[in-house]
């Protein structure tokens, strides 16, 4: 059975999760549960969930000598059971479930099964993604996604490759197709000083988003170092150690560049 033809393949009813966080107030409207799927095709050095990049479980070694495995296989019904614990809060706040990562599109069959099950349980859904996936994997998901939180990092392809390891061509094409098909999308830009906070990149992003027409809003997410200690726990180098968090007035200045293109812009998620 092909994904998207109505039935969910049995093999896709379990997948790799590395975290489930309840009572989240970002990543979609209202009170939300965030489900983090493991695996991402990009390698952004500012990533604050580095334990989400590899597909397989990884051991995290803590300063006090304890260890924790990031990543476990869960079935769709197990995930839904966790998510449904907070239905009363979703109903009161207009919240729901957000599938994040890593990039959840790296497990398209599992994500489709999660989205279908969520819809069957009347849950509002959001998907947070880098957009780097085959359109054949994205398209079947769209009817079950209430809101796409769609990252744009760098408009210049060479710079995108340098900082993330992949081309942005597919990311842009998927975003164009989603907006054309009427999907509800918020574009998110993680603003990293010295990487993508220049006028040229922001103006190119503003021009591109304005050309899409249907994007509801752009969220500028200031760089932060919250995930830095995880790198040490995973035995990975953190290469942006000297990068400082951008001050509020700098974020305002960068937002103004996007607004020059008529793009509704908000600082924060
Ligand atoms: S796309 Fe997101 S999850 Fe993937 S490496 Fe970049 S920041 Fe991390």
CSV table of C-alpha atoms and ligand atoms in Angstrom, one decimal:
chain,number,residue,atom,x,y,z
A,1,UNK,CA,0.0,0.0,0.0
A,2,UNK,CA,1.4,3.4,-1.0
A,3,UNK,CA,1.5,6.1,1.7
A,4,UNK,CA,-1.2,8.6,1.0
A,5,UNK,CA,-3.7,6.1,-0.5
A,6,UNK,CA,-5.8,6.1,2.6
A,7,UNK,CA,-4.3,3.2,4.6
A,8,UNK,CA,-1.2,3.5,6.8
A,9,UNK,CA,1.4,0.7,6.1
A,10,UNK,CA,1.8,-1.5,9.1
A,11,UNK,CA,5.6,-1.1,8.9
A,12,UNK,CA,5.2,2.6,9.4
A,13,UNK,CA,3.2,2.4,12.6
A,14,UNK,CA,6.3,2.6,14.7
A,15,UNK,CA,9.2,5.0,14.5
A,16,UNK,CA,12.1,6.6,16.4
A,17,UNK,CA,11.3,9.3,18.9
A,18,UNK,CA,13.8,11.1,21.1
A,19,UNK,CA,11.6,13.2,23.3
A,20,UNK,CA,8.0,14.1,24.1
A,21,UNK,CA,7.5,17.5,25.9
A,22,UNK,CA,4.2,18.5,27.4
A,23,UNK,CA,2.8,22.0,28.2
A,24,UNK,CA,4.8,23.7,25.5
A,25,UNK,CA,3.8,27.3,24.6
A,26,UNK,CA,5.8,27.7,21.4
A,27,UNK,CA,5.8,25.8,18.1
A,28,UNK,CA,2.1,26.4,17.3
A,29,UNK,CA,-0.9,28.0,19.0
A,30,UNK,CA,-2.0,27.3,22.6
A,31,UNK,CA,-0.7,24.6,24.9
A,32,UNK,CA,0.9,21.9,22.9
A,33,UNK,CA,2.7,18.6,23.2
A,34,UNK,CA,5.9,18.4,21.2
A,35,UNK,CA,6.8,15.0,19.7
A,36,UNK,CA,10.4,14.9,18.5
A,37,UNK,CA,11.2,12.4,15.8
A,38,UNK,CA,14.8,11.3,15.4
A,39,UNK,CA,16.9,11.9,12.3
A,40,UNK,CA,17.6,15.0,10.2
A,41,UNK,CA,19.3,15.3,6.8
A,42,UNK,CA,20.8,18.7,7.7
A,43,UNK,CA,23.8,19.4,10.0
A,44,UNK,CA,23.3,23.0,11.2
A,45,UNK,CA,26.1,23.8,13.7
A,46,UNK,CA,23.6,26.0,15.8
A,47,UNK,CA,21.2,23.0,16.2
A,48,UNK,CA,19.9,22.9,19.8
A,49,UNK,CA,18.7,19.3,19.4
A,50,UNK,CA,21.9,17.6,18.2
A,51,UNK,CA,20.6,14.3,19.7
A,52,UNK,CA,17.9,14.5,17.0
A,53,UNK,CA,20.2,14.5,14.0
A,54,UNK,CA,21.2,10.8,13.8
A,55,UNK,CA,18.4,8.3,13.0
A,56,UNK,CA,19.6,5.7,15.5
A,57,UNK,CA,19.6,5.9,19.3
A,58,UNK,CA,22.6,7.7,20.9
A,59,UNK,CA,24.1,7.6,24.3
A,60,UNK,CA,24.4,10.9,26.1
A,61,UNK,CA,27.0,11.0,28.9
A,62,UNK,CA,26.3,13.4,31.7
A,63,UNK,CA,28.8,15.3,33.9
A,64,UNK,CA,27.8,13.3,37.0
A,65,UNK,CA,28.7,10.0,35.2
A,66,UNK,CA,25.1,9.0,34.4
A,67,UNK,CA,24.1,8.0,30.9
A,68,UNK,CA,20.8,8.4,29.0
A,69,UNK,CA,19.9,6.9,25.6
A,70,UNK,CA,18.3,9.5,23.2
A,71,UNK,CA,16.0,7.6,20.9
A,72,UNK,CA,13.5,4.8,21.4
A,73,UNK,CA,11.1,3.1,19.1
A,74,UNK,CA,7.5,3.9,19.8
A,75,UNK,CA,4.2,2.8,18.2
A,76,UNK,CA,1.7,5.3,16.9
A,77,UNK,CA,-0.8,4.3,19.6
A,78,UNK,CA,1.9,4.8,22.3
A,79,UNK,CA,2.6,8.3,21.1
A,80,UNK,CA,-1.1,9.1,20.9
A,81,UNK,CA,-1.6,7.9,24.4
A,82,UNK,CA,1.0,10.4,25.7
A,83,UNK,CA,-0.4,13.2,23.6
A,84,UNK,CA,-4.0,12.6,24.7
A,85,UNK,CA,-3.2,13.1,28.3
A,86,UNK,CA,-3.5,16.9,27.8
A,87,UNK,CA,-6.6,17.0,25.6
A,88,UNK,CA,-8.3,19.2,28.2
A,89,UNK,CA,-5.6,21.8,27.8
A,90,UNK,CA,-5.7,21.8,24.0
A,91,UNK,CA,-9.4,22.3,24.1
A,92,UNK,CA,-9.2,25.3,26.4
A,93,UNK,CA,-6.2,26.9,24.7
A,94,UNK,CA,-6.6,26.1,21.1
A,95,UNK,CA,-3.5,24.0,21.3
A,96,UNK,CA,-2.6,20.5,20.0
A,97,UNK,CA,0.3,18.3,19.0
A,98,UNK,CA,3.4,19.5,17.1
A,99,UNK,CA,5.7,17.0,15.4
A,100,UNK,CA,9.2,18.2,15.4
A,101,UNK,CA,12.7,16.8,15.4
A,102,UNK,CA,15.3,16.4,14.0
A,103,UNK,CA,13.1,16.6,11.0
A,104,UNK,CA,10.0,14.5,11.1
A,105,UNK,CA,9.9,14.3,7.3
A,106,UNK,CA,12.8,11.9,7.5
A,107,UNK,CA,10.3,9.3,8.8
A,108,UNK,CA,7.5,10.1,6.3
A,109,UNK,CA,5.4,6.9,6.8
A,110,UNK,CA,5.5,7.1,10.6
A,111,UNK,CA,4.7,10.8,10.5
A,112,UNK,CA,1.8,10.2,8.2
A,113,UNK,CA,0.5,7.5,10.5
A,114,UNK,CA,0.8,9.9,13.5
A,115,UNK,CA,-1.0,12.7,11.7
A,116,UNK,CA,-3.8,10.4,10.6
A,117,UNK,CA,-4.2,9.1,14.1
A,118,UNK,CA,-4.2,12.6,15.5
A,119,UNK,CA,-6.9,13.7,13.1
A,120,UNK,CA,-8.9,10.7,13.9
A,121,UNK,CA,-8.7,11.8,17.6
A,122,UNK,CA,-9.7,15.4,16.6
A,123,UNK,CA,-6.3,16.8,17.6
A,124,UNK,CA,-5.0,20.0,16.0
A,125,UNK,CA,-1.6,19.3,14.3
A,126,UNK,CA,1.5,21.2,13.4
A,127,UNK,CA,4.7,20.0,11.7
A,128,UNK,CA,8.0,21.7,12.2
A,129,UNK,CA,10.4,20.9,9.3
A,130,UNK,CA,13.5,21.9,7.4
A,131,UNK,CA,11.5,21.2,4.2
A,132,UNK,CA,14.3,19.0,2.9
A,133,UNK,CA,12.3,16.0,1.6
A,134,UNK,CA,11.0,14.5,-1.6
A,135,UNK,CA,7.7,16.1,-2.6
A,136,UNK,CA,6.3,12.6,-2.9
A,137,UNK,CA,6.8,12.3,0.8
A,138,UNK,CA,5.4,15.8,1.6
A,139,UNK,CA,2.3,15.8,-0.5
A,140,UNK,CA,0.4,12.9,1.3
A,141,UNK,CA,1.0,14.6,4.7
A,142,UNK,CA,-0.5,18.0,3.7
A,143,UNK,CA,-4.2,17.1,4.2
A,144,UNK,CA,-3.5,16.2,7.9
A,145,UNK,CA,-1.2,19.1,8.8
A,146,UNK,CA,-3.0,22.1,10.3
A,147,UNK,CA,0.1,24.3,10.4
A,148,UNK,CA,3.5,24.0,8.8
A,149,UNK,CA,6.4,25.6,10.8
A,150,UNK,CA,8.8,25.8,7.9
A,151,UNK,CA,12.4,26.8,8.4
A,152,UNK,CA,14.4,29.0,5.9
A,153,UNK,CA,18.0,29.4,6.8
A,154,UNK,CA,20.0,30.9,3.9
A,155,UNK,CA,18.8,32.0,0.5
A,156,UNK,CA,22.1,31.6,-1.3
A,157,UNK,CA,22.5,28.0,-2.3
A,158,UNK,CA,26.3,27.8,-1.8
A,159,UNK,CA,26.0,29.4,1.6
A,160,UNK,CA,23.2,27.0,2.5
A,161,UNK,CA,25.3,24.0,1.5
A,162,UNK,CA,28.3,25.3,3.5
A,163,UNK,CA,26.3,25.8,6.7
A,164,UNK,CA,23.8,22.9,6.6
A,165,UNK,CA,25.4,20.4,4.2
A,166,UNK,CA,22.5,20.4,1.7
A,167,UNK,CA,21.2,22.5,-1.2
A,168,UNK,CA,18.1,24.7,-0.5
A,169,UNK,CA,16.5,24.1,-4.0
A,170,UNK,CA,14.2,21.3,-2.8
A,171,UNK,CA,13.3,23.2,0.4
A,172,UNK,CA,12.2,26.2,-1.7
A,173,UNK,CA,10.4,24.1,-4.2
A,174,UNK,CA,8.4,22.3,-1.5
A,175,UNK,CA,7.5,25.5,0.2
A,176,UNK,CA,6.3,27.0,-3.1
A,177,UNK,CA,4.2,23.9,-3.7
A,178,UNK,CA,2.7,23.9,-0.2
A,179,UNK,CA,1.7,27.5,-0.3
A,180,UNK,CA,0.3,27.1,-3.8
A,181,UNK,CA,-1.9,24.2,-2.6
A,182,UNK,CA,-3.3,26.4,0.2
A,183,UNK,CA,-1.4,25.0,3.2
A,184,UNK,CA,-1.2,27.1,6.3
A,185,UNK,CA,2.5,28.0,6.7
A,186,UNK,CA,4.6,30.1,9.1
A,187,UNK,CA,8.2,30.5,7.9
A,188,UNK,CA,10.8,30.5,10.7
A,189,UNK,CA,14.3,31.8,10.4
A,190,UNK,CA,16.8,30.9,13.1
A,191,UNK,CA,19.0,34.1,13.1
A,192,UNK,CA,22.6,33.2,13.7
A,193,UNK,CA,25.1,36.1,13.9
A,194,UNK,CA,27.8,35.7,11.3
A,195,UNK,CA,25.9,33.0,9.5
A,196,UNK,CA,22.7,34.5,8.1
A,197,UNK,CA,22.1,37.9,9.7
A,198,UNK,CA,23.3,40.0,6.8
A,199,UNK,CA,21.0,42.4,4.9
A,200,UNK,CA,21.6,40.5,1.6
A,201,UNK,CA,20.2,37.3,3.1
A,202,UNK,CA,17.3,38.9,4.9
A,203,UNK,CA,16.3,40.9,1.8
A,204,UNK,CA,16.5,37.8,-0.4
A,205,UNK,CA,14.3,35.9,2.1
A,206,UNK,CA,11.8,38.8,2.2
A,207,UNK,CA,11.6,38.8,-1.6
A,208,UNK,CA,11.1,35.1,-1.7
A,209,UNK,CA,8.4,35.0,1.0
A,210,UNK,CA,6.6,37.9,-0.6
A,211,UNK,CA,6.6,36.1,-3.9
A,212,UNK,CA,4.8,33.1,-2.3
A,213,UNK,CA,1.9,35.3,-1.2
A,214,UNK,CA,0.2,32.8,1.1
A,215,UNK,CA,2.7,32.6,4.0
A,216,UNK,CA,0.9,33.9,7.0
A,217,UNK,CA,3.8,35.1,9.0
A,218,UNK,CA,7.6,35.0,9.4
A,219,UNK,CA,9.1,34.3,12.8
A,220,UNK,CA,12.6,35.3,13.5
A,221,UNK,CA,14.2,33.0,16.1
A,222,UNK,CA,17.2,34.5,17.8
A,223,UNK,CA,20.3,32.3,18.1
A,224,UNK,CA,20.7,30.8,21.6
A,225,UNK,CA,23.1,28.4,23.2
A,226,UNK,CA,20.6,26.4,25.1
A,227,UNK,CA,21.7,23.1,23.4
A,228,UNK,CA,25.5,23.6,23.8
A,229,UNK,CA,25.9,21.2,26.7
A,230,UNK,CA,24.3,18.4,24.7
A,231,UNK,CA,27.2,18.4,22.3
A,232,UNK,CA,29.6,17.6,25.0
A,233,UNK,CA,27.3,14.8,26.2
A,234,UNK,CA,27.2,13.3,22.7
A,235,UNK,CA,31.0,13.7,22.2
A,236,UNK,CA,30.3,16.2,19.4
A,237,UNK,CA,32.2,19.5,18.8
A,238,UNK,CA,30.3,22.7,19.2
A,239,UNK,CA,31.8,25.0,16.6
A,240,UNK,CA,29.8,28.2,17.4
A,241,UNK,CA,31.2,28.7,20.9
A,242,UNK,CA,32.2,32.3,20.3
A,243,UNK,CA,28.9,33.3,18.8
A,244,UNK,CA,26.8,35.7,21.0
A,245,UNK,CA,23.1,35.8,21.2
A,246,UNK,CA,21.8,38.8,19.2
A,247,UNK,CA,20.6,41.8,21.3
A,248,UNK,CA,16.9,42.8,21.0
A,249,UNK,CA,17.6,46.0,19.0
A,250,UNK,CA,19.5,44.0,16.4
A,251,UNK,CA,16.6,41.6,16.1
A,252,UNK,CA,14.3,44.6,15.5
A,253,UNK,CA,16.7,45.9,12.8
A,254,UNK,CA,16.7,42.5,11.0
A,255,UNK,CA,12.9,42.2,11.3
A,256,UNK,CA,12.6,45.7,9.6
A,257,UNK,CA,14.5,44.3,6.5
A,258,UNK,CA,11.8,41.6,6.0
A,259,UNK,CA,9.0,44.1,6.6
A,260,UNK,CA,10.4,46.2,3.7
A,261,UNK,CA,8.9,43.4,1.6
A,262,UNK,CA,5.5,43.6,3.2
A,263,UNK,CA,6.1,40.4,5.1
A,264,UNK,CA,4.4,40.1,8.5
A,265,UNK,CA,7.2,39.5,10.9
A,266,UNK,CA,7.4,38.5,14.5
A,267,UNK,CA,10.4,38.0,16.8
A,268,UNK,CA,10.3,34.7,18.6
A,269,UNK,CA,8.3,31.5,17.9
B,1,LIG,S1,17.4,21.4,10.4
B,1,LIG,FE1,16.9,21.7,12.5
B,1,LIG,S2,17.1,19.7,13.5
B,1,LIG,FE2,18.1,19.6,11.5
B,1,LIG,S3,20.3,20.0,12.0
B,1,LIG,FE3,19.3,21.9,11.4
B,1,LIG,S4,18.6,22.9,13.3
B,1,LIG,FE4,19.0,20.7,13.7
